[in-house]
Short mmCIF file of C-alpha atoms and ligand atoms in Angstrom, two decimals:
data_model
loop_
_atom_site.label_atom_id
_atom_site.label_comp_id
_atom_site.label_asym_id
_atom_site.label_seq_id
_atom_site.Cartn_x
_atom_site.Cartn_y
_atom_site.Cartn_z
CA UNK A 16 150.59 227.23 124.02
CA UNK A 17 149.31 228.97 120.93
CA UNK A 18 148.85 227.48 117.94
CA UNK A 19 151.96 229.20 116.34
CA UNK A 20 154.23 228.23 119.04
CA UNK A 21 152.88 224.65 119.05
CA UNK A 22 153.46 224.25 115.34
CA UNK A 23 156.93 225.09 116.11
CA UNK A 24 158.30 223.42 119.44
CA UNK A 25 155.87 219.89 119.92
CA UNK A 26 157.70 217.25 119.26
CA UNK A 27 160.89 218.86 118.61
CA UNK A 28 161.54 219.26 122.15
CA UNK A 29 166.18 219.89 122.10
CA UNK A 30 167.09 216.20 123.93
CA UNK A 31 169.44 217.73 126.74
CA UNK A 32 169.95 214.59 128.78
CA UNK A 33 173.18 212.97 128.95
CA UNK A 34 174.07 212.02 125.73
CA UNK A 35 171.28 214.17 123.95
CA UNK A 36 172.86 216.49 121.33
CA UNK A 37 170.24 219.07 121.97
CA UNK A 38 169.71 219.28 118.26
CA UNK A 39 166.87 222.19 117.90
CA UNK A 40 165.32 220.48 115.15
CA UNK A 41 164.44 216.87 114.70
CA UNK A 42 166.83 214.88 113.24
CA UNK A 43 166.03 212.37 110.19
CA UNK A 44 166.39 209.19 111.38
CA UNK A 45 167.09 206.51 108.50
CA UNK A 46 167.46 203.47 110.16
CA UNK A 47 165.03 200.52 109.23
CA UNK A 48 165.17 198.80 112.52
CA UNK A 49 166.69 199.32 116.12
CA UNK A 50 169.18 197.16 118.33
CA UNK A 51 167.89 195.56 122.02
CA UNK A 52 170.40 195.47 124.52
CA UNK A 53 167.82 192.47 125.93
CA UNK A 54 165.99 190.29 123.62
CA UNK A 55 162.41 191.02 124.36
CA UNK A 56 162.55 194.75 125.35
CA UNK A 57 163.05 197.68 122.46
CA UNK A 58 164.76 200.37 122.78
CA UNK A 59 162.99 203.64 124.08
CA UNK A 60 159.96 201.51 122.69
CA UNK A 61 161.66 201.53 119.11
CA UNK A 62 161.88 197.76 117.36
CA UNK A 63 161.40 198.02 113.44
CA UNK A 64 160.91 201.37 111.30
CA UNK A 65 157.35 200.84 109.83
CA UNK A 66 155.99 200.26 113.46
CA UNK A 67 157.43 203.60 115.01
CA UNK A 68 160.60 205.64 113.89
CA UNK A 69 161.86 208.99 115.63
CA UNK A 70 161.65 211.16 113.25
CA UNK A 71 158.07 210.36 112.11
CA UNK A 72 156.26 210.06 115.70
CA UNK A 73 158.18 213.56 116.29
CA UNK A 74 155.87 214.88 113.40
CA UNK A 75 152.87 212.84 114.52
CA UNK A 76 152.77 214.25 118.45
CA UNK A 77 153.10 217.64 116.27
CA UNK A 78 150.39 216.66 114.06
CA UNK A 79 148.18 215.83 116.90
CA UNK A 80 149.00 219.14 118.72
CA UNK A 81 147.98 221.20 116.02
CA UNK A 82 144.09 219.46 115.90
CA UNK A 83 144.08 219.44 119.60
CA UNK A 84 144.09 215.62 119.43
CA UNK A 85 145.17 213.16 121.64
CA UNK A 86 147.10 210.80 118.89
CA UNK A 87 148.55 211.85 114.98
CA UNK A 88 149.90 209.32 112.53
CA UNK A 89 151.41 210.16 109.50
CA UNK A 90 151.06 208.32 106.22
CA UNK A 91 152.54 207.49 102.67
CA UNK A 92 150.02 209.75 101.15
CA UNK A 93 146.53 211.40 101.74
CA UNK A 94 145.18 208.34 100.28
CA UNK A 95 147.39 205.67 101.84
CA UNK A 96 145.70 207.61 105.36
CA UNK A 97 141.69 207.32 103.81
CA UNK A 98 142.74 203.62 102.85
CA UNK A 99 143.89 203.06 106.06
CA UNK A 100 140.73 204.24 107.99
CA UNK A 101 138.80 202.05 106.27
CA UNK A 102 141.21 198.78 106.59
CA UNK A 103 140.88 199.44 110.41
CA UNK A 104 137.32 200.25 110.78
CA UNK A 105 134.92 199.06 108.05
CA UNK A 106 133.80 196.00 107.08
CA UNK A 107 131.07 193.96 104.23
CA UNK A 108 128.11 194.98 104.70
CA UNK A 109 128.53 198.45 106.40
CA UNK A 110 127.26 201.26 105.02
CA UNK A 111 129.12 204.75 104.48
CA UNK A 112 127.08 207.99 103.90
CA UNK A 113 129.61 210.29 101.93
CA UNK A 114 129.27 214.07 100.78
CA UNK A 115 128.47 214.06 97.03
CA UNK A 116 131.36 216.53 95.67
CA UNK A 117 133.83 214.73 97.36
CA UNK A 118 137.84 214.75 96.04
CA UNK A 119 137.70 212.63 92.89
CA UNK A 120 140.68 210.22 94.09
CA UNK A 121 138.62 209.49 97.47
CA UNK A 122 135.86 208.61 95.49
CA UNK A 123 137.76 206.06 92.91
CA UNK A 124 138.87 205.06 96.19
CA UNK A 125 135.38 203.93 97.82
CA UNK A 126 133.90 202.88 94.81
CA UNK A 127 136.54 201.04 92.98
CA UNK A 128 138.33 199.06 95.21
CA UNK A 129 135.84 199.18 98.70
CA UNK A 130 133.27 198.59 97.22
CA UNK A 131 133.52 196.63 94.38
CA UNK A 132 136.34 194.40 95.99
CA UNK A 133 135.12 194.39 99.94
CA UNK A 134 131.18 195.50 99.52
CA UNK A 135 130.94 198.03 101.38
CA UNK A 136 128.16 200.39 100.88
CA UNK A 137 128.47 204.60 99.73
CA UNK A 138 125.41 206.54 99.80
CA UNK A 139 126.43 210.22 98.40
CA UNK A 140 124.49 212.60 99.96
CA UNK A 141 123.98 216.47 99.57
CA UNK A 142 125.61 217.05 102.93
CA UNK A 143 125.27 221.06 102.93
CA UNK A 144 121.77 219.83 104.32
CA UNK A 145 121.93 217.81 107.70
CA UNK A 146 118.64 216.87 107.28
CA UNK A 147 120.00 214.69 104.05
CA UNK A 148 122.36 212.74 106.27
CA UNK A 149 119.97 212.36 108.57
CA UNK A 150 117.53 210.77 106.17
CA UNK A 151 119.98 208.53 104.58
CA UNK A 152 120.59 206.90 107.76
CA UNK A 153 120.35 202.84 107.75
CA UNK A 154 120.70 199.91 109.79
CA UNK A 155 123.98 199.24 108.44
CA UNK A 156 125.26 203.26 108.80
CA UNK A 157 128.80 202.74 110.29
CA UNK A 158 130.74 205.67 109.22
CA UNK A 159 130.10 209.79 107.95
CA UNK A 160 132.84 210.68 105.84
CA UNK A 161 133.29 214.75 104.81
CA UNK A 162 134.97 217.27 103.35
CA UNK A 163 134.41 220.73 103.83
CA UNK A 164 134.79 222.76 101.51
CA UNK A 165 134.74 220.10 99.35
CA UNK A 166 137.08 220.09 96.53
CA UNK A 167 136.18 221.62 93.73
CA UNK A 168 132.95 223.12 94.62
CA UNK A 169 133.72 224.47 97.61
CA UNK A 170 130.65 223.25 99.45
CA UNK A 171 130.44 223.22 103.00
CA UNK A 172 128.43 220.94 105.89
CA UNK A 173 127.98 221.72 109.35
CA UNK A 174 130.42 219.08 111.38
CA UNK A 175 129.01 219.94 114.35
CA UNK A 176 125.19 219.98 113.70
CA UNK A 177 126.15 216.51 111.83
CA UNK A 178 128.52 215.37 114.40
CA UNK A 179 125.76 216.17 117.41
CA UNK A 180 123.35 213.83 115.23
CA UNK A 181 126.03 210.73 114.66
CA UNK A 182 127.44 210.77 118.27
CA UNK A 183 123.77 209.95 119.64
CA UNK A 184 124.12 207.27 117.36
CA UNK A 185 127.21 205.64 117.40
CA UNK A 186 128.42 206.57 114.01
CA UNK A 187 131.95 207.35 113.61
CA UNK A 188 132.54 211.07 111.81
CA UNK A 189 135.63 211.19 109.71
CA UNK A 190 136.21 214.56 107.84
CA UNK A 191 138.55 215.53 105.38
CA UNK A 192 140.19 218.86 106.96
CA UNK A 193 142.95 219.04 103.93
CA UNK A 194 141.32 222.30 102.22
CA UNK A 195 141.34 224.46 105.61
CA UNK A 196 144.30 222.85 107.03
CA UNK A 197 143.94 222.60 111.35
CA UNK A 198 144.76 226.55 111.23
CA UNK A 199 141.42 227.63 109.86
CA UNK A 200 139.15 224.49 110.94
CA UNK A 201 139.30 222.14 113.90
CA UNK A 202 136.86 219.47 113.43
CA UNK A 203 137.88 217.40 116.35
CA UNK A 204 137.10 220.37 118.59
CA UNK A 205 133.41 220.58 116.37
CA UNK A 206 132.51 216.89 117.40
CA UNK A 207 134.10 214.79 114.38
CA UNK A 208 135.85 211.51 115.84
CA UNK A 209 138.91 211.41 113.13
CA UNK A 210 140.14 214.10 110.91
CA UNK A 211 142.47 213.05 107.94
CA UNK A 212 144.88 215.24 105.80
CA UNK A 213 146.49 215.14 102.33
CA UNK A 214 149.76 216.48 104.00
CA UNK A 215 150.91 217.21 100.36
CA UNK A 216 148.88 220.56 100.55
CA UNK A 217 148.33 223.29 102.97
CA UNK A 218 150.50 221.12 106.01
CA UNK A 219 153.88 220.23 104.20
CA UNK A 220 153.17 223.36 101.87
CA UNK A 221 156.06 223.06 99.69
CA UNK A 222 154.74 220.87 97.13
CA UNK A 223 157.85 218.71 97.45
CA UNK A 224 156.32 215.89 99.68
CA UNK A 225 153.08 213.11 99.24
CA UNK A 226 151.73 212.44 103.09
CA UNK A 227 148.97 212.23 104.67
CA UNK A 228 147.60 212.42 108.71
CA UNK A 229 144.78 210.96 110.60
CA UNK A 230 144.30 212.91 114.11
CA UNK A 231 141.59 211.62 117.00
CA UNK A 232 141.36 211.63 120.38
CA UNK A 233 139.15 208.30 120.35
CA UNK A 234 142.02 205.75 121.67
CA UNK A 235 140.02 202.93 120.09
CA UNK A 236 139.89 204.33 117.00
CA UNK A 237 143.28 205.58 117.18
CA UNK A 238 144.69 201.96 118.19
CA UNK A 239 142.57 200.31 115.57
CA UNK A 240 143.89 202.43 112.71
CA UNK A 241 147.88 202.56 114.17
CA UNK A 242 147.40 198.12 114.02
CA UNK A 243 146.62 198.67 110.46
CA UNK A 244 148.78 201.23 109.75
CA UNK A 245 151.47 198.92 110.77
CA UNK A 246 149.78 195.71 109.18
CA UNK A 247 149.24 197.40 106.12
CA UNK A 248 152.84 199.31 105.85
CA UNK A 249 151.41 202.87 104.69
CA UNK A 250 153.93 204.92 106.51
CA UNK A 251 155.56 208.55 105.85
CA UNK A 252 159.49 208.10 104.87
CA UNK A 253 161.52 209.70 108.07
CA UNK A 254 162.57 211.72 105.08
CA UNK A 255 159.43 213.26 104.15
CA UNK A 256 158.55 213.44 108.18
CA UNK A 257 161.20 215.61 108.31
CA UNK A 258 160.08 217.80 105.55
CA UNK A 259 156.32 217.59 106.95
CA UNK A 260 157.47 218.97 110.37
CA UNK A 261 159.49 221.89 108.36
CA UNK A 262 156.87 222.92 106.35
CA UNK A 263 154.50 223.28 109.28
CA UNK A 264 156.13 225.53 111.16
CA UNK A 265 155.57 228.41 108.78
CA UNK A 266 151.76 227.18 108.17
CA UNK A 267 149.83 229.87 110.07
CA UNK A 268 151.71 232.53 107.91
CA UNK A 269 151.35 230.50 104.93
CA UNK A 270 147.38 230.45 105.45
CA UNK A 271 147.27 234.19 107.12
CA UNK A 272 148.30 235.04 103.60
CA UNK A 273 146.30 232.86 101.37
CA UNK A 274 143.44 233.72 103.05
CA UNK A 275 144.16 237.51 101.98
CA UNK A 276 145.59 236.42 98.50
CA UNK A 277 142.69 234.23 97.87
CA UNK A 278 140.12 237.29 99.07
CA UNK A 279 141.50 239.67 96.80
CA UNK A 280 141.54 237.05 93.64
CA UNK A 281 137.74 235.97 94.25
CA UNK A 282 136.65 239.37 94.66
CA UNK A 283 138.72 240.79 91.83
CA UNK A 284 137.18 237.55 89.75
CA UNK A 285 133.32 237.88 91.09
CA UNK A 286 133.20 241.69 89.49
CA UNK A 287 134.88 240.47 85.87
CA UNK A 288 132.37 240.47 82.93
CA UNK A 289 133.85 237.15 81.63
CA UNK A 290 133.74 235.40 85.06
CA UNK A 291 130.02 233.88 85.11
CA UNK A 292 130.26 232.48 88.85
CA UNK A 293 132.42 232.09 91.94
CA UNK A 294 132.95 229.49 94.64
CA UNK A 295 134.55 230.65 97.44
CA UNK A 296 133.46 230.78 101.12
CA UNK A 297 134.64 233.73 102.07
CA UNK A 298 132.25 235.99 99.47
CA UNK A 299 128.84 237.08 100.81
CA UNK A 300 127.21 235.65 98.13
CA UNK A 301 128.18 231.78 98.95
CA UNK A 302 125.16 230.24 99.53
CA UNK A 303 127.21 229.14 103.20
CA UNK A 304 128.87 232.26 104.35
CA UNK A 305 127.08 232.23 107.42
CA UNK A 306 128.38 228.72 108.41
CA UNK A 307 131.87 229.29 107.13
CA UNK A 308 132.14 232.12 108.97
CA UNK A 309 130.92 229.96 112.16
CA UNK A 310 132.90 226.86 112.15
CA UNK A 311 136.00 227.85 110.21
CA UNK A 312 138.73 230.90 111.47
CA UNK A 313 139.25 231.98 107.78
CA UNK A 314 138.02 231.43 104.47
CA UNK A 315 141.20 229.66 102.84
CA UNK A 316 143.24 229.44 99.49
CA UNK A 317 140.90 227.76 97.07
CA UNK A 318 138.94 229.27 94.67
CA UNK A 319 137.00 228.08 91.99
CA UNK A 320 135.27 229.74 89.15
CA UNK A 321 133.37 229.09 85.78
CA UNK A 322 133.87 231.63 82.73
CA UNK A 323 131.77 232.51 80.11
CA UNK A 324 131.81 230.38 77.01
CA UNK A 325 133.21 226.52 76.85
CA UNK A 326 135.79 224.14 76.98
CA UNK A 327 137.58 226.03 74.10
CA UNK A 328 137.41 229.18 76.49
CA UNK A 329 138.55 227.42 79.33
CA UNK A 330 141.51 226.50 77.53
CA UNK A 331 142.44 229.30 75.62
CA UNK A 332 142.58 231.10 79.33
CA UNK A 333 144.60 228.59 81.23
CA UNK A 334 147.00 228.52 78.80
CA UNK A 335 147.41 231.98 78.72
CA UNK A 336 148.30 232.52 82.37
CA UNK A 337 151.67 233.72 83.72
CA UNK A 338 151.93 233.30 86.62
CA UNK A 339 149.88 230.54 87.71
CA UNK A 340 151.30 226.92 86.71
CA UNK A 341 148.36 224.42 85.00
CA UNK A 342 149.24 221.30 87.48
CA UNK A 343 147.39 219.68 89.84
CA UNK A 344 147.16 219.71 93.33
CA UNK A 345 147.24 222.59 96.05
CA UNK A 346 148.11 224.24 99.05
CA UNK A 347 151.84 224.93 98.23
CA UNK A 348 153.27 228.67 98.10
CA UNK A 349 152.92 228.82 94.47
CA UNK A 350 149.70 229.20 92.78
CA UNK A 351 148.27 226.48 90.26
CA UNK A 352 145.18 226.10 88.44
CA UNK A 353 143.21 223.26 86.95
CA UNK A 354 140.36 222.02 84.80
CA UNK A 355 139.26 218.94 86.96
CA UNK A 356 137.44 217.44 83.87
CA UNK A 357 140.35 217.99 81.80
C1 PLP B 3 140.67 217.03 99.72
C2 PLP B 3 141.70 216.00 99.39
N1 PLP B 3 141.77 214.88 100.12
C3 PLP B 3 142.67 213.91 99.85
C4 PLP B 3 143.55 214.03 98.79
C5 PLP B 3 144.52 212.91 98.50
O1 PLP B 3 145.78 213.21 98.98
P1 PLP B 3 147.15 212.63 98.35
O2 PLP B 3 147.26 213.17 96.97
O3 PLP B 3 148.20 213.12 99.29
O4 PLP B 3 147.03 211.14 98.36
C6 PLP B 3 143.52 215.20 98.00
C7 PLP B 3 144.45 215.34 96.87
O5 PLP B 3 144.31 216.20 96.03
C8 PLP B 3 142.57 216.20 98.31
O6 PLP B 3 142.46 217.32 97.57
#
């Protein structure tokens, strides 16, 4: 199967056994837990929502399909899935080299509560060189954790040259695939061990639901992370599963046309006299076109750019846009713009 036809038919297989509706789409399943005819034996392997529910594993053999993994989960939020990673597979002591522009919420996250409550180690590196993971390398190295791009700069690293490097030694790769979604960048297939997604963006891309996925094909680490998944309670509402699965089965239009939308916008913006510089993969002049054009099958939706002038600038321009809402976030069908310091 092709992507586009996997998006739409895994895990929404119509049930046409006896007593299957043959529903064509999967249906939201509410219930919290799930009656046993006998005492010690679920039913169809379903005992207690937060440990497995219909409608969610639908959307997780989905999400799994569309990274060519073995195993999806789906989480509470993009967070609740980077929280969970390191519940199941870090511990005092161990050290995490991360990318040094990574999304500010991932980095409160590591330095706020991992490592100030559970002492665990971040070395931010400048990851568009290998040779600066390489170097930063320790003992105590247990985990790689990227993004590429990287939100906001738009920096990229090479997973596979850095993937190559960690498998030798044992390190688990984790990267952050939410900016390219698994249409434009397939990590797992590059040599990564786990690739995690804010759902909220490019997947669901409605901005109507907070998720978030973890895909491998590493049963250990898969097992590890589903135990704390369940120990923890971080799960997607059936509710928002259902949305998830929705949303993705329009996402290779959805990027086919921000690619070309976002194209058109940083060209238009890298030939304006007011524009002072443009971050975007896809132009020749970013300092990583070569790479982007290797590892990823388009350039994406996210752009960013500085103007000419200051904060006063800045402002005066966002608030003078039209079309464009000033909110947070990305990856839904509507555009929106943001100062990150502001
Ligand atoms: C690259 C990236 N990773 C993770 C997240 C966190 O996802 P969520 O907001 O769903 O928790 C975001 C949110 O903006 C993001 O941009």
């Amino acid at each position: 199967m092709k992507f586009e036809t996997k998006a739409i038919h895994i895990g929404e297989e119509p049930n046409l056994r006896e007593g299957g509706s043959g529903d064509v789409v999967i249906p939201i399943h509410l219930s919290s837990t799930f009656a046993r005819k006998e005492i010690n034996i679920p039913t169809n392997g379903y005992e207690y929502s937060r440990s497995g529910n219909p409608t969610r594993n639908a959307l997780e053999k989905k999400l799994a399909a569309l990274e060519d993994a073995r195993f999806g989960l789906a989480f509470s939020s993009g967070l609740a899935a980077e929280t969970t990673i390191a519940l199941a597979l870090l511990n005092s002591n161990d050290n995490v080299i991360a990318f040094d522009d990574l999304y500010g919420g991932t980095r409160r996250l590591f330095n706020k509560i991992f490592k100030k409550n559970f002492n665990i180690d971040f070395n931010y590196v400048d990851a568009t060189k290998t040779e600066n993971v390489i170097n930063a390398v320790n003992k105590n190295t247990k985990m790689v954790w990227l993004e590429t791009p990287t939100n906001p700069l738009l920096k990229l690293c090479d997973i596979k040259e850095i993937s190559e490097f960690c498998r030798k030694k044992g390190i688990i790769v984790v990267v952050d695939n939410t900016f390219m979604s698994p249409y434009l960048q397939k990590p797992l297939n590059l040599g990564a061990d786990i690739a995690v997604h804010s759902t909220t963006k490019y997947i669901n891309g409605h901005s109507d639901s907070i998720g978030g996925a973890i895909m491998t094909s590493n049963e250990e680490l898969h097992n590890a992370i589903r135990f704390s998944q369940n120990a923890a309670g971080a799960i997607l509402s059936p509710f928002d599963s259902f949305l998830v699965a929705r949303g993705i089965k329009t996402l290779s239009v959805r990027m086919e046309k921000h690619n070309k939308n976002a194209i058109d916008i940083a060209d238009y913006l890298s030939k304006h006299k007011k524009v002072s510089k443009v971050n975007y993969p896809g132009l020749f002049s970013h300092p990583q076109h070569e790479l982007a054009k290797k590892q990823m099958t388009g350039f994406g939706g996210m752009i960013s750019f500085e103007i000419n002038g200051g904060l006063k600038e800045s402002r005066k321009f966002l608030q003078s846009l039209e079309i464009f809402s000033l909110a947070e976030s990305l990856g839904g069908v509507e555009s929106l713009i943001e100062h990150p310091a502001l």
